[in-house]
Amino acid sequence: VPRTGEVVFDKVTFTYPGAEQPVLADISFTARRGTTTAIIGSTGAGKTTLISLIPRLHDATSGTVSVGGVDVREAQLESLWARIGLVPQRPYLFAGTVGSNLRYGREEATDEELWDALAIAQGEDFVRAMPETLDSPIAQGGTTVSGGQRQRLSIARALVRQPDVLIFDDSFSALDTATDARLRAALDREVTDATVIVVAQRVSSIVDADQILVMEDGRIVDRGTHSELLQTSPTYQEIVST
Ligand code: TTP
Ligand code: MG
């Protein structure tokens, strides 16, 4: 029986249209509901490309990607997207208010739901400190908030949608380590049903992950928990030590 939100990659390769070299080769893994899968690897390793196949921003060149047991190529796009919350590496805020940006994707969310999402995303304090809180204006591109605030609003926006699959693409990089730790603790506590996929540069952001995939040149070269990889993966040891 396919589980809600389970994400499975089966022998996936991907080449960008017009490119000669594949960016992803032989990617296979299962990300289970209620667990966190972390993806780590150097810049250009293919992490953003990998997660972009889940909501079909691109289609695999070969192999299959499935969500909840359904091949994404056979899923209806709207219902697929409704189940996925992706926080992009460069989050985008549009001209409007804090509230309208948070409701993007789920217009019917109540103010209380927005505050709950902000509390998890560690954005509650700064939004409460704004003169008009949820009604405070946001300029196009989010230029009126800091990079870290933009990241937290973007994380809260994904949480408001209550997706089965939550994907964070380097979403904690602009946060100081204490805020990063509080955010991950809140996610662990409050988001228990979703399949969580975390792309990270910083090892401290992923030490608690149920499985860590180490990527290099479009391949998963090692996998395991933090303590397993410390023992078995020279690549991981190198990432940890830098
Ligand atoms: P990415 O998937 O963007 O690599 P990354 O997310 O691991 O890197 P970073 O940590 O810096 O975010 O890129 C993988 C390769 O694919 C890289 O050689 C650039 C190439 N690429 C394209 O050709 N077109 C694209 O649209 C993207 C996103 C990447
Ligand atoms: Mg990336």
PDB file of C-alpha atoms and ligand atoms in Angstrom:
ATOM      1  CA  VAL A   1       0.000   0.000   0.000  1.00  0.00           C
ATOM      2  CA  PRO A   2       1.604   3.277  -1.056  1.00  0.00           C
ATOM      3  CA  ARG A   3       2.108   5.683   1.786  1.00  0.00           C
ATOM      4  CA  THR A   4       0.968   9.276   1.615  1.00  0.00           C
ATOM      5  CA  GLY A   5       3.847  11.520   0.769  1.00  0.00           C
ATOM      6  CA  GLU A   6       6.485   8.838   0.408  1.00  0.00           C
ATOM      7  CA  VAL A   7       9.004   9.986  -2.195  1.00  0.00           C
ATOM      8  CA  VAL A   8      10.847   7.350  -4.211  1.00  0.00           C
ATOM      9  CA  PHE A   9      13.590   7.878  -6.804  1.00  0.00           C
ATOM     10  CA  ASP A  10      14.315   4.766  -8.840  1.00  0.00           C
ATOM     11  CA  LYS A  11      17.426   4.811 -11.049  1.00  0.00           C
ATOM     12  CA  VAL A  12      16.891   8.427 -12.030  1.00  0.00           C
ATOM     13  CA  THR A  13      19.143  10.195 -14.489  1.00  0.00           C
ATOM     14  CA  PHE A  14      18.702  13.727 -15.706  1.00  0.00           C
ATOM     15  CA  THR A  15      20.314  15.801 -18.445  1.00  0.00           C
ATOM     16  CA  TYR A  16      19.332  19.451 -18.925  1.00  0.00           C
ATOM     17  CA  PRO A  17      17.818  20.021 -22.375  1.00  0.00           C
ATOM     18  CA  GLY A  18      20.600  20.821 -24.811  1.00  0.00           C
ATOM     19  CA  ALA A  19      23.351  19.765 -22.394  1.00  0.00           C
ATOM     20  CA  GLU A  20      25.711  16.908 -23.190  1.00  0.00           C
ATOM     21  CA  GLN A  21      26.570  15.660 -19.739  1.00  0.00           C
ATOM     22  CA  PRO A  22      23.991  14.268 -17.310  1.00  0.00           C
ATOM     23  CA  VAL A  23      23.610  16.283 -14.104  1.00  0.00           C
ATOM     24  CA  LEU A  24      22.087  13.358 -12.194  1.00  0.00           C
ATOM     25  CA  ALA A  25      23.113   9.724 -12.616  1.00  0.00           C
ATOM     26  CA  ASP A  26      21.605   6.587 -11.111  1.00  0.00           C
ATOM     27  CA  ILE A  27      19.801   8.274  -8.218  1.00  0.00           C
ATOM     28  CA  SER A  28      17.816   5.830  -6.073  1.00  0.00           C
ATOM     29  CA  PHE A  29      16.452   6.466  -2.591  1.00  0.00           C
ATOM     30  CA  THR A  30      13.262   6.381  -0.555  1.00  0.00           C
ATOM     31  CA  ALA A  31      12.172   9.260   1.668  1.00  0.00           C
ATOM     32  CA  ARG A  32       9.530   8.004   4.084  1.00  0.00           C
ATOM     33  CA  ARG A  33       6.671   9.825   5.678  1.00  0.00           C
ATOM     34  CA  GLY A  34       7.463  11.169   9.131  1.00  0.00           C
ATOM     35  CA  THR A  35      11.198  11.097   8.504  1.00  0.00           C
ATOM     36  CA  THR A  36      13.807  13.599   7.398  1.00  0.00           C
ATOM     37  CA  THR A  37      16.091  12.928   4.469  1.00  0.00           C
ATOM     38  CA  ALA A  38      19.036  15.309   4.134  1.00  0.00           C
ATOM     39  CA  ILE A  39      21.007  15.940   0.968  1.00  0.00           C
ATOM     40  CA  ILE A  40      24.488  17.369   1.300  1.00  0.00           C
ATOM     41  CA  GLY A  41      27.244  17.924  -1.223  1.00  0.00           C
ATOM     42  CA  SER A  42      29.404  20.591  -2.750  1.00  0.00           C
ATOM     43  CA  THR A  43      28.120  23.381  -4.959  1.00  0.00           C
ATOM     44  CA  GLY A  44      27.059  22.115  -8.386  1.00  0.00           C
ATOM     45  CA  ALA A  45      26.632  18.530  -7.139  1.00  0.00           C
ATOM     46  CA  GLY A  46      23.028  18.503  -8.393  1.00  0.00           C
ATOM     47  CA  LYS A  47      21.030  18.954  -5.177  1.00  0.00           C
ATOM     48  CA  THR A  48      18.641  21.626  -6.497  1.00  0.00           C
ATOM     49  CA  THR A  49      18.220  19.711  -9.735  1.00  0.00           C
ATOM     50  CA  LEU A  50      17.363  16.539  -7.805  1.00  0.00           C
ATOM     51  CA  ILE A  51      14.593  18.112  -5.743  1.00  0.00           C
ATOM     52  CA  SER A  52      13.213  19.949  -8.794  1.00  0.00           C
ATOM     53  CA  LEU A  53      12.148  16.567 -10.204  1.00  0.00           C
ATOM     54  CA  ILE A  54       9.692  15.989  -7.328  1.00  0.00           C
ATOM     55  CA  PRO A  55       7.172  18.724  -8.310  1.00  0.00           C
ATOM     56  CA  ARG A  56       8.069  18.135 -11.986  1.00  0.00           C
ATOM     57  CA  LEU A  57       9.856  21.424 -12.569  1.00  0.00           C
ATOM     58  CA  HIS A  58      11.828  19.046 -14.784  1.00  0.00           C
ATOM     59  CA  ASP A  59      11.144  15.451 -15.806  1.00  0.00           C
ATOM     60  CA  ALA A  60      13.669  12.671 -15.282  1.00  0.00           C
ATOM     61  CA  THR A  61      15.465  11.677 -18.476  1.00  0.00           C
ATOM     62  CA  SER A  62      15.246   8.050 -17.368  1.00  0.00           C
ATOM     63  CA  GLY A  63      14.072   6.239 -14.263  1.00  0.00           C
ATOM     64  CA  THR A  64      11.048   7.169 -12.171  1.00  0.00           C
ATOM     65  CA  VAL A  65      10.166   9.613  -9.432  1.00  0.00           C
ATOM     66  CA  SER A  66       7.056   8.810  -7.433  1.00  0.00           C
ATOM     67  CA  VAL A  67       5.120  10.532  -4.665  1.00  0.00           C
ATOM     68  CA  GLY A  68       2.762   8.446  -2.563  1.00  0.00           C
ATOM     69  CA  GLY A  69       3.283   5.490  -4.873  1.00  0.00           C
ATOM     70  CA  VAL A  70       2.252   7.395  -8.018  1.00  0.00           C
ATOM     71  CA  ASP A  71       4.704   8.137 -10.820  1.00  0.00           C
ATOM     72  CA  VAL A  72       4.782  11.955 -10.934  1.00  0.00           C
ATOM     73  CA  ARG A  73       4.430  11.819 -14.716  1.00  0.00           C
ATOM     74  CA  GLU A  74       1.031  10.185 -14.236  1.00  0.00           C
ATOM     75  CA  ALA A  75      -0.122  12.492 -11.466  1.00  0.00           C
ATOM     76  CA  GLN A  76      -2.302  15.498 -12.127  1.00  0.00           C
ATOM     77  CA  LEU A  77      -0.016  18.514 -11.735  1.00  0.00           C
ATOM     78  CA  GLU A  78      -2.370  20.561  -9.588  1.00  0.00           C
ATOM     79  CA  SER A  79      -2.951  17.774  -7.104  1.00  0.00           C
ATOM     80  CA  LEU A  80       0.765  16.943  -7.082  1.00  0.00           C
ATOM     81  CA  TRP A  81       1.671  20.556  -6.337  1.00  0.00           C
ATOM     82  CA  ALA A  82      -0.991  20.787  -3.637  1.00  0.00           C
ATOM     83  CA  ARG A  83       0.836  18.053  -1.758  1.00  0.00           C
ATOM     84  CA  ILE A  84       4.317  19.515  -2.039  1.00  0.00           C
ATOM     85  CA  GLY A  85       5.734  22.501  -0.177  1.00  0.00           C
ATOM     86  CA  LEU A  86       9.039  23.545  -1.687  1.00  0.00           C
ATOM     87  CA  VAL A  87      11.071  26.338  -0.148  1.00  0.00           C
ATOM     88  CA  PRO A  88      13.347  27.396  -3.005  1.00  0.00           C
ATOM     89  CA  GLN A  89      17.009  28.240  -2.606  1.00  0.00           C
ATOM     90  CA  ARG A  90      16.215  31.839  -3.552  1.00  0.00           C
ATOM     91  CA  PRO A  91      12.846  32.430  -1.923  1.00  0.00           C
ATOM     92  CA  TYR A  92      10.634  35.007  -3.574  1.00  0.00           C
ATOM     93  CA  LEU A  93       8.233  37.389  -1.887  1.00  0.00           C
ATOM     94  CA  PHE A  94       5.822  39.383  -3.992  1.00  0.00           C
ATOM     95  CA  ALA A  95       4.395  42.850  -3.491  1.00  0.00           C
ATOM     96  CA  GLY A  96       1.590  42.655  -0.941  1.00  0.00           C
ATOM     97  CA  THR A  97       1.489  42.068   2.782  1.00  0.00           C
ATOM     98  CA  VAL A  98       3.138  39.549   5.095  1.00  0.00           C
ATOM     99  CA  GLY A  99      -0.240  37.793   5.311  1.00  0.00           C
ATOM    100  CA  SER A 100      -0.880  37.642   1.566  1.00  0.00           C
ATOM    101  CA  ASN A 101       2.611  36.239   1.024  1.00  0.00           C
ATOM    102  CA  LEU A 102       2.010  33.555   3.663  1.00  0.00           C
ATOM    103  CA  ARG A 103      -1.393  32.654   2.221  1.00  0.00           C
ATOM    104  CA  TYR A 104       0.024  32.127  -1.249  1.00  0.00           C
ATOM    105  CA  GLY A 105      -1.003  28.553  -2.057  1.00  0.00           C
ATOM    106  CA  ARG A 106      -3.733  28.365   0.573  1.00  0.00           C
ATOM    107  CA  GLU A 107      -5.874  31.473   0.483  1.00  0.00           C
ATOM    108  CA  GLU A 108      -8.334  30.188   3.087  1.00  0.00           C
ATOM    109  CA  ALA A 109      -5.750  29.890   5.890  1.00  0.00           C
ATOM    110  CA  THR A 110      -6.823  31.688   9.067  1.00  0.00           C
ATOM    111  CA  ASP A 111      -4.657  34.241  10.885  1.00  0.00           C
ATOM    112  CA  GLU A 112      -4.173  31.670  13.641  1.00  0.00           C
ATOM    113  CA  GLU A 113      -2.767  29.185  11.135  1.00  0.00           C
ATOM    114  CA  LEU A 114      -0.380  31.857   9.853  1.00  0.00           C
ATOM    115  CA  TRP A 115       0.839  32.539  13.399  1.00  0.00           C
ATOM    116  CA  ASP A 116       1.283  28.811  14.051  1.00  0.00           C
ATOM    117  CA  ALA A 117       3.407  28.497  10.906  1.00  0.00           C
ATOM    118  CA  LEU A 118       5.402  31.603  11.849  1.00  0.00           C
ATOM    119  CA  ALA A 119       6.035  30.183  15.324  1.00  0.00           C
ATOM    120  CA  ILE A 120       7.591  27.037  13.835  1.00  0.00           C
ATOM    121  CA  ALA A 121       9.546  29.039  11.244  1.00  0.00           C
ATOM    122  CA  GLN A 122      10.937  31.313  14.006  1.00  0.00           C
ATOM    123  CA  GLY A 123       9.290  34.298  12.343  1.00  0.00           C
ATOM    124  CA  GLU A 124       6.713  35.116  15.003  1.00  0.00           C
ATOM    125  CA  ASP A 125       8.769  37.674  16.933  1.00  0.00           C
ATOM    126  CA  PHE A 126       9.809  39.819  14.005  1.00  0.00           C
ATOM    127  CA  VAL A 127       6.348  39.833  12.440  1.00  0.00           C
ATOM    128  CA  ARG A 128       4.772  40.775  15.792  1.00  0.00           C
ATOM    129  CA  ALA A 129       7.303  43.606  16.027  1.00  0.00           C
ATOM    130  CA  MET A 130       6.249  45.018  12.654  1.00  0.00           C
ATOM    131  CA  PRO A 131       3.883  48.030  12.956  1.00  0.00           C
ATOM    132  CA  GLU A 132       1.003  46.270  11.196  1.00  0.00           C
ATOM    133  CA  THR A 133       2.032  42.649  11.901  1.00  0.00           C
ATOM    134  CA  LEU A 134       0.359  40.400   9.280  1.00  0.00           C
ATOM    135  CA  ASP A 135      -0.890  43.444   7.355  1.00  0.00           C
ATOM    136  CA  SER A 136       2.574  44.972   7.058  1.00  0.00           C
ATOM    137  CA  PRO A 137       3.507  45.762   3.463  1.00  0.00           C
ATOM    138  CA  ILE A 138       6.127  43.719   1.628  1.00  0.00           C
ATOM    139  CA  ALA A 139       7.824  45.211  -1.424  1.00  0.00           C
ATOM    140  CA  GLN A 140       8.192  43.162  -4.597  1.00  0.00           C
ATOM    141  CA  GLY A 141      11.056  40.713  -4.164  1.00  0.00           C
ATOM    142  CA  GLY A 142      10.862  41.129  -0.401  1.00  0.00           C
ATOM    143  CA  THR A 143      13.378  43.943  -0.357  1.00  0.00           C
ATOM    144  CA  THR A 144      11.856  45.376   2.825  1.00  0.00           C
ATOM    145  CA  VAL A 145      12.886  42.359   4.913  1.00  0.00           C
ATOM    146  CA  SER A 146      16.318  40.852   5.574  1.00  0.00           C
ATOM    147  CA  GLY A 147      17.539  37.686   3.857  1.00  0.00           C
ATOM    148  CA  GLY A 148      17.004  35.637   7.011  1.00  0.00           C
ATOM    149  CA  GLN A 149      13.511  37.066   7.461  1.00  0.00           C
ATOM    150  CA  ARG A 150      12.706  36.294   3.830  1.00  0.00           C
ATOM    151  CA  GLN A 151      13.831  32.699   4.381  1.00  0.00           C
ATOM    152  CA  ARG A 152      11.649  32.345   7.462  1.00  0.00           C
ATOM    153  CA  LEU A 153       8.588  33.826   5.722  1.00  0.00           C
ATOM    154  CA  SER A 154       9.170  31.448   2.846  1.00  0.00           C
ATOM    155  CA  ILE A 155       9.403  28.498   5.247  1.00  0.00           C
ATOM    156  CA  ALA A 156       6.209  29.633   7.013  1.00  0.00           C
ATOM    157  CA  ARG A 157       4.463  29.922   3.627  1.00  0.00           C
ATOM    158  CA  ALA A 158       5.302  26.275   2.876  1.00  0.00           C
ATOM    159  CA  LEU A 159       4.054  25.192   6.328  1.00  0.00           C
ATOM    160  CA  VAL A 160       0.734  27.052   5.916  1.00  0.00           C
ATOM    161  CA  ARG A 161      -0.056  24.775   2.984  1.00  0.00           C
ATOM    162  CA  GLN A 162       0.280  21.681   5.233  1.00  0.00           C
ATOM    163  CA  PRO A 163       1.882  19.613   2.487  1.00  0.00           C
ATOM    164  CA  ASP A 164       2.593  15.881   2.580  1.00  0.00           C
ATOM    165  CA  VAL A 165       6.093  16.569   1.267  1.00  0.00           C
ATOM    166  CA  LEU A 166       8.173  19.463   2.607  1.00  0.00           C
ATOM    167  CA  ILE A 167      11.353  20.354   0.766  1.00  0.00           C
ATOM    168  CA  PHE A 168      13.881  22.891   2.016  1.00  0.00           C
ATOM    169  CA  ASP A 169      16.556  23.905  -0.477  1.00  0.00           C
ATOM    170  CA  ASP A 170      19.354  25.396   1.586  1.00  0.00           C
ATOM    171  CA  SER A 171      16.673  27.208   3.571  1.00  0.00           C
ATOM    172  CA  PHE A 172      18.566  27.563   6.836  1.00  0.00           C
ATOM    173  CA  SER A 173      21.750  29.112   5.466  1.00  0.00           C
ATOM    174  CA  ALA A 174      20.893  32.724   6.301  1.00  0.00           C
ATOM    175  CA  LEU A 175      19.933  31.844   9.877  1.00  0.00           C
ATOM    176  CA  ASP A 176      22.317  32.006  12.794  1.00  0.00           C
ATOM    177  CA  THR A 177      23.010  28.588  14.320  1.00  0.00           C
ATOM    178  CA  ALA A 178      20.794  29.177  17.385  1.00  0.00           C
ATOM    179  CA  THR A 179      17.766  30.133  15.244  1.00  0.00           C
ATOM    180  CA  ASP A 180      18.531  27.230  12.901  1.00  0.00           C
ATOM    181  CA  ALA A 181      18.520  24.831  15.882  1.00  0.00           C
ATOM    182  CA  ARG A 182      15.253  26.235  17.292  1.00  0.00           C
ATOM    183  CA  LEU A 183      13.594  25.994  13.882  1.00  0.00           C
ATOM    184  CA  ARG A 184      14.616  22.374  13.391  1.00  0.00           C
ATOM    185  CA  ALA A 185      13.476  21.454  16.913  1.00  0.00           C
ATOM    186  CA  ALA A 186      10.094  23.075  16.203  1.00  0.00           C
ATOM    187  CA  LEU A 187       9.806  21.228  12.887  1.00  0.00           C
ATOM    188  CA  ASP A 188      10.595  17.925  14.608  1.00  0.00           C
ATOM    189  CA  ARG A 189       7.966  18.616  17.245  1.00  0.00           C
ATOM    190  CA  GLU A 190       5.170  20.053  15.091  1.00  0.00           C
ATOM    191  CA  VAL A 191       5.563  18.494  11.664  1.00  0.00           C
ATOM    192  CA  THR A 192       5.392  14.788  12.357  1.00  0.00           C
ATOM    193  CA  ASP A 193       3.455  13.413   9.383  1.00  0.00           C
ATOM    194  CA  ALA A 194       5.230  14.975   6.430  1.00  0.00           C
ATOM    195  CA  THR A 195       8.058  13.588   4.354  1.00  0.00           C
ATOM    196  CA  VAL A 196      10.789  16.157   4.938  1.00  0.00           C
ATOM    197  CA  ILE A 197      13.695  16.640   2.529  1.00  0.00           C
ATOM    198  CA  VAL A 198      16.419  19.065   3.580  1.00  0.00           C
ATOM    199  CA  VAL A 199      19.184  20.278   1.285  1.00  0.00           C
ATOM    200  CA  ALA A 200      21.918  21.773   3.447  1.00  0.00           C
ATOM    201  CA  GLN A 201      25.436  23.084   3.263  1.00  0.00           C
ATOM    202  CA  ARG A 202      25.944  23.112   7.019  1.00  0.00           C
ATOM    203  CA  VAL A 203      26.308  19.736   8.721  1.00  0.00           C
ATOM    204  CA  SER A 204      24.850  21.129  11.959  1.00  0.00           C
ATOM    205  CA  SER A 205      21.522  21.527  10.111  1.00  0.00           C
ATOM    206  CA  ILE A 206      21.270  17.819   9.331  1.00  0.00           C
ATOM    207  CA  VAL A 207      22.929  15.859  12.164  1.00  0.00           C
ATOM    208  CA  ASP A 208      19.537  14.600  13.341  1.00  0.00           C
ATOM    209  CA  ALA A 209      18.300  13.486   9.914  1.00  0.00           C
ATOM    210  CA  ASP A 210      17.052   9.906   9.608  1.00  0.00           C
ATOM    211  CA  GLN A 211      19.113   9.467   6.470  1.00  0.00           C
ATOM    212  CA  ILE A 212      21.740  11.635   4.825  1.00  0.00           C
ATOM    213  CA  LEU A 213      22.539  11.347   1.122  1.00  0.00           C
ATOM    214  CA  VAL A 214      26.016  12.569   0.192  1.00  0.00           C
ATOM    215  CA  MET A 215      26.122  13.861  -3.385  1.00  0.00           C
ATOM    216  CA  GLU A 216      29.109  14.357  -5.608  1.00  0.00           C
ATOM    217  CA  ASP A 217      29.011  15.104  -9.342  1.00  0.00           C
ATOM    218  CA  GLY A 218      25.369  14.105  -9.741  1.00  0.00           C
ATOM    219  CA  ARG A 219      25.644  10.838  -7.848  1.00  0.00           C
ATOM    220  CA  ILE A 220      24.823   9.672  -4.361  1.00  0.00           C
ATOM    221  CA  VAL A 221      28.267   8.511  -3.269  1.00  0.00           C
ATOM    222  CA  ASP A 222      27.429   7.652   0.337  1.00  0.00           C
ATOM    223  CA  ARG A 223      24.376   7.389   2.565  1.00  0.00           C
ATOM    224  CA  GLY A 224      23.599   6.808   6.217  1.00  0.00           C
ATOM    225  CA  THR A 225      23.065   8.642   9.471  1.00  0.00           C
ATOM    226  CA  HIS A 226      25.486  11.280  10.700  1.00  0.00           C
ATOM    227  CA  SER A 227      27.315   8.849  12.986  1.00  0.00           C
ATOM    228  CA  GLU A 228      27.437   6.131  10.314  1.00  0.00           C
ATOM    229  CA  LEU A 229      28.832   8.523   7.726  1.00  0.00           C
ATOM    230  CA  LEU A 230      31.461   9.808  10.138  1.00  0.00           C
ATOM    231  CA  GLN A 231      32.751   6.232  10.223  1.00  0.00           C
ATOM    232  CA  THR A 232      32.335   5.258   6.577  1.00  0.00           C
ATOM    233  CA  SER A 233      32.431   8.277   4.272  1.00  0.00           C
ATOM    234  CA  PRO A 234      35.633  10.148   3.475  1.00  0.00           C
ATOM    235  CA  THR A 235      33.560  12.669   1.485  1.00  0.00           C
ATOM    236  CA  TYR A 236      31.333  13.304   4.487  1.00  0.00           C
ATOM    237  CA  GLN A 237      34.315  13.586   6.811  1.00  0.00           C
ATOM    238  CA  GLU A 238      35.732  16.205   4.493  1.00  0.00           C
ATOM    239  CA  ILE A 239      32.453  18.166   4.482  1.00  0.00           C
ATOM    240  CA  VAL A 240      32.292  17.978   8.276  1.00  0.00           C
ATOM    241  CA  SER A 241      35.839  19.244   8.683  1.00  0.00           C
ATOM    242  CA  THR A 242      35.410  22.300   6.417  1.00  0.00           C
TER     243      THR A 242
HETATM  244  P1  TTP B   1      22.536  22.394  -9.132  1.00  0.00           P
HETATM  245  O1  TTP B   1      21.536  21.311  -9.145  1.00  0.00           O
HETATM  246  O2  TTP B   1      22.017  23.788  -9.055  1.00  0.00           O
HETATM  247  O3  TTP B   1      23.625  22.121  -7.985  1.00  0.00           O
HETATM  248  P2  TTP B   1      23.512  22.324  -6.397  1.00  0.00           P
HETATM  249  O4  TTP B   1      22.128  22.713  -6.021  1.00  0.00           O
HETATM  250  O5  TTP B   1      24.055  21.086  -5.779  1.00  0.00           O
HETATM  251  O6  TTP B   1      24.520  23.530  -6.119  1.00  0.00           O
HETATM  252  P3  TTP B   1      24.475  24.673  -4.973  1.00  0.00           P
HETATM  253  O7  TTP B   1      24.985  24.029  -3.712  1.00  0.00           O
HETATM  254  O8  TTP B   1      25.401  25.726  -5.457  1.00  0.00           O
HETATM  255  O9  TTP B   1      23.070  25.168  -4.851  1.00  0.00           O
HETATM  256  O10 TTP B   1      23.444  22.302 -10.441  1.00  0.00           O
HETATM  257  C1  TTP B   1      23.986  21.087 -10.896  1.00  0.00           C
HETATM  258  C2  TTP B   1      24.566  21.280 -12.283  1.00  0.00           C
HETATM  259  O11 TTP B   1      23.513  21.553 -13.190  1.00  0.00           O
HETATM  260  C3  TTP B   1      25.544  22.435 -12.384  1.00  0.00           C
HETATM  261  O12 TTP B   1      26.613  21.999 -13.198  1.00  0.00           O
HETATM  262  C4  TTP B   1      24.768  23.527 -13.060  1.00  0.00           C
HETATM  263  C5  TTP B   1      23.771  22.763 -13.883  1.00  0.00           C
HETATM  264  N1  TTP B   1      22.482  23.465 -14.059  1.00  0.00           N
HETATM  265  C6  TTP B   1      22.039  23.777 -15.342  1.00  0.00           C
HETATM  266  O13 TTP B   1      22.700  23.480 -16.323  1.00  0.00           O
HETATM  267  N2  TTP B   1      20.820  24.397 -15.467  1.00  0.00           N
HETATM  268  C7  TTP B   1      20.042  24.739 -14.377  1.00  0.00           C
HETATM  269  O14 TTP B   1      18.949  25.305 -14.543  1.00  0.00           O
HETATM  270  C8  TTP B   1      20.538  24.409 -13.058  1.00  0.00           C
HETATM  271  C9  TTP B   1      19.727  24.748 -11.824  1.00  0.00           C
HETATM  272  C10 TTP B   1      21.748  23.775 -12.952  1.00  0.00           C
HETATM  273 MG    MG B   2      21.300  24.374  -5.151  1.00  0.00          MG
END
